[in-house]
Amino acid sequence: MRKLCENLRTAMEKAGLQSGMTISFHHHLRNGDYVLNMVLEAAAEMGLRDLTVNASSVFDCHAPLVDHIKNGVVTGLEANYISAAVGKAISEGVLAKPVIFRSHGTRPSDIMTGRSHIDVAFVAAPTSDTMGNCSGKYGPSACGSLGYAFADAQCADKVVIVTDNLVDYPLTDASITENYVDFVVKVDAIGDPRGIVSGTTRMPKDPIALKIADYAAQAIDASGLLKEGFSFQTGAGGASLAVADYVKRIMLERKIQGSFALGGITGYMVDMLEAGCFKAIQDVQCFDLRAVQSIRENSKHMEITAAQYASPTAKSTAASNLDVVVLGATQIDTDFNVNVHTDSNGYIIGGSGGHTDVAEEAKLTVIVAPLSRARMSIVVDKVLTVSTLGKSVDLLVTQYGIAVNPGRPELAEALKAAHLPVKDIRDLRKMAVEINGPANPSIHLTDRVVGNVLGRNSQIQDVIYAVK
Amino acid sequence: MRKLCENLRTAMEKAGLQSGMTISFHHHLRNGDYVLNMVLEAAAEMGLRDLTVNASSVFDCHAPLVDHIKNGVVTGLEANYISAAVGKAISEGVLAKPVIFRSHGTRPSDIMTGRSHIDVAFVAAPTSDTMGNCSGKYGPSACGSLGYAFADAQCADKVVIVTDNLVDYPLTDASITENYVDFVVKVDAIGDPRGIVSGTTRMPKDPIALKIADYAAQAIDASGLLKEGFSFQTGAGGASLAVADYVKRIMLERKIQGSFALGGITGYMVDMLEAGCFKAIQDVQCFDLRAVQSIRENSKHMEITAAQYASPTAKSTAASNLDVVVLGATQIDTDFNVNVHTDSNGYIIGGSGGHTDVAEEAKLTVIVAPLSRARMSIVVDKVLTVSTLGKSVDLLVTQYGIAVNPGRPELAEALKAAHLPVKDIRDLRKMAVEINGPANPSIHLTDRVVGNVLGRNSQIQDVIYAVK
């Protein structure tokens, strides 16, 4: 019982947490996570200052982070994704140092190669035994996979497991194991599992999204990859899910059995597994509670670590075995560069997550996006932020047609042969300008850098400027 | 399919294997392993010289290693256990450099902390997919746990999976995962699974062993540890198994449910799990095919890594949670130091395995041994090799009585209160001298060191001398 601490503050003290250190968090509880806030509140009470928060993602529920930044408790932030509430404050310059944005693959790579050092990792664990063998599959706050937390647990100097479901030793189906764990704390609740579903996982009814999805599915089919052994990732956005639905119909109709589905996993992917479309799911993160149930009960639904998912320094990854990925974009430019970090006004509203990783690795990367959203052009001359390099992107599918990366002429031919509406991306841009006007007049950026976007080589790929 | 190599030699060439490098092996196929010999044969054909072999254990089936040493292909050997065939050659001085003996816990610790570097790890995998996700649980050569191979796979510069059961990607119940694997080779057979049972796992009928076992079980009971939540490890030796049988009877009679059984796991431990004596098994190595079947089919039978088992630099281990371990000895001296490396003639016939790890960590360490074997005293004035320090040993149980470490007076009192025949270890020694004579006249050791036995702190704890 020697690892059990009375409360979070005791664990933080025993872990030797001091001002100036780097603390880390994973985001499997997404917008339902309580742990990041709890730790920062305790840190503030302890009088700690100048902490760097390295979180795999930051959600709106983490808005109190902004106050801790204002108070000097937190002076550094590293994340793969920062949603709008905290993103707005960052874009407005609340943090003196630029945020470091990594991807879901680069983060574990940097941690495991020692490039990114973590002093104390906090792992929100839906179930843990008294020695820190823990799992996301069980307990009242079950979130499924703990994929993003493995590198932190393996490499941080000190590891604190925070759980609301403490069980007897040994937990037999543990994900992170006791040999990596220093301390265990029981709290009332680590999060609200309803927050795991962050509103991005509903099938759309909107006819534009459905048209894009139909085109995308036909393009995937035309690429020749949709055959026995097919592997597939989609995001949790509406259009992505609709693509999955069309792909599923084709697979069932032709009795195609794919190899694996990858990703952040939704119930739609679970349906495809159960319908026999895939032999397996490789799951680094569950996007909804149906996925959580599946990873607990179905042995074909595998938990993978973030390094296994997409680390650029791993010897191979699930991503490197992937045929097709369908991804979104807040902007895409005529060089096929994709922005998922900032909105059309320049505000931080996201981040790469696994976007740049899987785009680079998959045989076919399909961006699905409407030509414009709320009178803002999605297809632009130059993206505000290069999240994913254009060379990693093969197709842009809009409701007005499909643009093929000029580096893939054989793909363009295949799509034309399938009578799909292949368009030059510059023509799609022209169309967007005709509809929305030439540019967005409301962008007012300063020359102050508030974010460094690292590429898969861990070097700065682009910067994000403060908004006026 | 880019990791698949046509044959072992191709994999070795692609891995950049060169003279002077260190190659590693695990021993889950025990005396049935083919892979170590195959690799060394290929290395000899390639003209490589001056290799260091770091094997978790070396068995009699590895006798061809001696020829490779004689030919200069191998000039360094590191192992946790070396059985008699190769041990004899080492003791007779075939290797110029001393063998480095570690324990099952210290080996992964040294690998993971960088103290022990592996250039190319060869993992004998009973099942692997084309990208190197692999498991010991499935396939014609199934050996169960791959516990000892994890540190090698995680830390070696290059990792080669050698399998005789290649399956489609992704293997859903993988132990070692693709992110650590460079190359995969399919061979006809990686071993003979019948060799997994190495003759050490039969319940004894000999009345001396049964008497020792009865005393040991009573002593465990008298210690007060045999209660709800009890955890237990025994070796695979006959007397150890007999102790397990007595302990099982007590547990069933009193309806005690223990926490976990640990170790190298035999079918007897599986019986105890299935009878409800334990909630779980933590298995770093399967000693027989019943254990292999159980780890495949029973979710309460956990595979653990060698680091999880007993690494001295892990934050905690299964061993550090252990109540009672029953272990053997080739010699034990009046300071309770135990020798499991050399026989009474000084020849290498084993090694610590997990002996010193678990002895140090468990709350109660029980050595079971007859007073003499084949007219050789087991209880001696000074062991030839200190495998396990006397301070880690609590009880010596012989057929003539039980000696209690003087550092545990309260334990001696508890045993006396239970009317057990508590003896001073010096009196047991006297009795051994009366029976067998004062010393073993056939020991003829030189002053040349052929083995360095590292302790759990990775420092030299003792040395082994060449036999004349």
PDB file of N, CA, C and O in Angstrom, chain A residues 114 159 308 429:
ATOM      1  N   GLY A 114      13.741  11.351 -25.487  1.00  0.00           N
ATOM      2  CA  GLY A 114      14.354  12.243 -24.501  1.00  0.00           C
ATOM      3  C   GLY A 114      14.364  13.706 -24.914  1.00  0.00           C
ATOM      4  O   GLY A 114      14.848  14.561 -24.189  1.00  0.00           O
ATOM      5  N   VAL A 159       5.505   9.236 -11.798  1.00  0.00           N
ATOM      6  CA  VAL A 159       4.198   8.967 -12.387  1.00  0.00           C
ATOM      7  C   VAL A 159       3.167   8.843 -11.271  1.00  0.00           C
ATOM      8  O   VAL A 159       3.339   8.031 -10.354  1.00  0.00           O
ATOM      9  N   GLN A 308       2.742   3.275 -30.934  1.00  0.00           N
ATOM     10  CA  GLN A 308       2.299   2.260 -31.898  1.00  0.00           C
ATOM     11  C   GLN A 308       1.416   2.864 -32.972  1.00  0.00           C
ATOM     12  O   GLN A 308       1.373   2.389 -34.108  1.00  0.00           O
ATOM     13  N   ARG A 429     -10.599  26.928 -55.788  1.00  0.00           N
ATOM     14  CA  ARG A 429     -10.280  28.179 -55.092  1.00  0.00           C
ATOM     15  C   ARG A 429     -11.018  29.355 -55.739  1.00  0.00           C
ATOM     16  O   ARG A 429     -11.622  30.187 -55.051  1.00  0.00           O
TER      17      ARG A 429
END
